[in-house]
Amino acid sequence: MHPFAVAMGGAVGTLLRLLLTTGGGGGGGWDLRISVINVVGAFLLGVLARIPVRPQVRSLLGSGVLGSLTSFSALSIALADATPGYAVALGLLTSIVLGVAAAAVGMWLGRFLTSRAEAA
């Protein structure tokens, strides 16, 4: 892991999260934007896990940008503030179940793109 790359990526990911979740929506309780960010981030992490990139790039994008953009802590706070049934049904379902599915699709896509690039 490359600490400087993680730190720089973390700053970018945190800024992106702030821009994507500030204003509108929210208002206490579960926020769809948090789950969408987490699912899209899981997909991108899946792709990144299966494509050949330099270790510095993986640290910058994976642990840095996507690690700070997607956040279980943000999900936890939103779910703790929501009605329990609503929180479980929507928050956990979308962020965890869809996140795992998105990561699997991303990993498949990354493998597919890598095999296509190697065949060319």
XYZ file of C-alpha atoms in Angstrom:
120
model
C 0.000 0.000 0.000
C 1.227 3.479 -0.814
C 0.240 5.871 2.020
C 0.659 9.092 0.043
C -1.497 7.755 -2.807
C -4.152 6.616 -0.314
C -4.142 10.036 1.377
C -4.468 11.919 -1.910
C -7.199 9.590 -3.142
C -8.962 9.840 0.205
C -9.110 13.618 -0.100
C -10.651 13.312 -3.573
C -13.159 10.627 -2.491
C -14.211 12.644 0.551
C -14.765 15.734 -1.594
C -16.814 13.679 -4.074
C -18.970 12.270 -1.245
C -19.534 15.781 0.095
C -20.543 17.090 -3.340
C -22.844 14.121 -4.000
C -24.625 14.183 -0.641
C -24.871 17.892 0.182
C -28.203 19.629 -0.286
C -31.652 18.178 -0.904
C -32.700 14.614 -0.059
C -31.413 13.555 3.364
C -33.439 15.317 6.006
C -32.758 12.700 8.692
C -33.032 8.999 8.146
C -32.015 6.805 5.296
C -30.848 8.600 2.180
C -30.955 6.838 -1.182
C -27.830 8.713 -2.287
C -25.709 6.902 0.317
C -26.802 3.507 -0.975
C -26.325 4.512 -4.617
C -22.808 5.764 -3.854
C -21.984 2.531 -1.999
C -23.334 0.274 -4.770
C -21.589 2.186 -7.563
C -18.394 2.235 -5.495
C -18.624 -1.527 -4.932
C -18.971 -2.033 -8.687
C -15.941 0.152 -9.406
C -13.899 -1.606 -6.705
C -14.814 -4.918 -8.344
C -13.572 -3.704 -11.711
C -10.394 -2.313 -10.153
C -9.742 -5.634 -8.404
C -9.592 -7.468 -11.721
C -7.724 -5.128 -14.045
C -3.930 -4.865 -14.122
C -2.850 -1.503 -12.731
C 0.242 -0.302 -10.917
C 0.149 -0.694 -7.126
C 0.234 3.094 -6.678
C -2.836 3.475 -8.896
C -4.659 0.700 -7.018
C -3.872 2.447 -3.713
C -4.933 5.850 -5.064
C -8.209 4.675 -6.595
C -9.147 1.694 -4.419
C -8.199 2.448 -0.831
C -8.102 6.205 -1.446
C -10.870 7.507 -3.690
C -13.332 4.615 -3.519
C -12.557 3.765 0.096
C -13.487 7.261 1.240
C -16.306 7.727 -1.262
C -18.090 4.572 -0.129
C -18.488 4.449 3.592
C -20.127 1.987 5.924
C -19.982 4.624 8.643
C -22.185 6.988 6.616
C -24.610 4.130 6.032
C -24.574 3.232 9.730
C -25.427 6.773 10.806
C -28.229 7.039 8.256
C -29.683 3.683 9.302
C -29.456 4.494 13.005
C -31.497 7.638 12.361
C -34.187 5.851 10.322
C -37.202 3.794 11.367
C -35.850 0.266 12.110
C -37.968 -1.670 9.597
C -37.419 0.927 6.929
C -33.693 0.982 7.638
C -33.300 -2.773 7.354
C -35.486 -3.139 4.289
C -33.961 -0.332 2.287
C -30.562 0.557 3.679
C -29.130 -2.868 4.286
C -30.755 -4.414 1.247
C -29.495 -1.797 -1.160
C -26.039 -1.207 0.248
C -25.100 -4.747 1.230
C -26.998 -7.085 -1.089
C -26.811 -4.853 -4.137
C -23.253 -3.844 -3.213
C -22.070 -7.464 -3.231
C -23.897 -8.082 -6.510
C -22.409 -4.913 -8.025
C -18.907 -5.935 -6.912
C -19.369 -9.368 -8.509
C -20.518 -7.789 -11.793
C -17.617 -5.343 -11.633
C -15.142 -8.186 -11.085
C -16.621 -10.065 -14.037
C -16.363 -6.936 -16.202
C -12.768 -6.337 -15.113
C -11.806 -9.920 -15.986
C -13.599 -9.638 -19.314
C -11.870 -6.352 -20.216
C -8.492 -7.730 -19.195
C -8.924 -10.893 -21.260
C -10.019 -8.822 -24.272
C -6.987 -6.537 -23.930
C -4.630 -9.518 -23.638
C -6.169 -11.181 -26.702
C -5.709 -8.060 -28.841
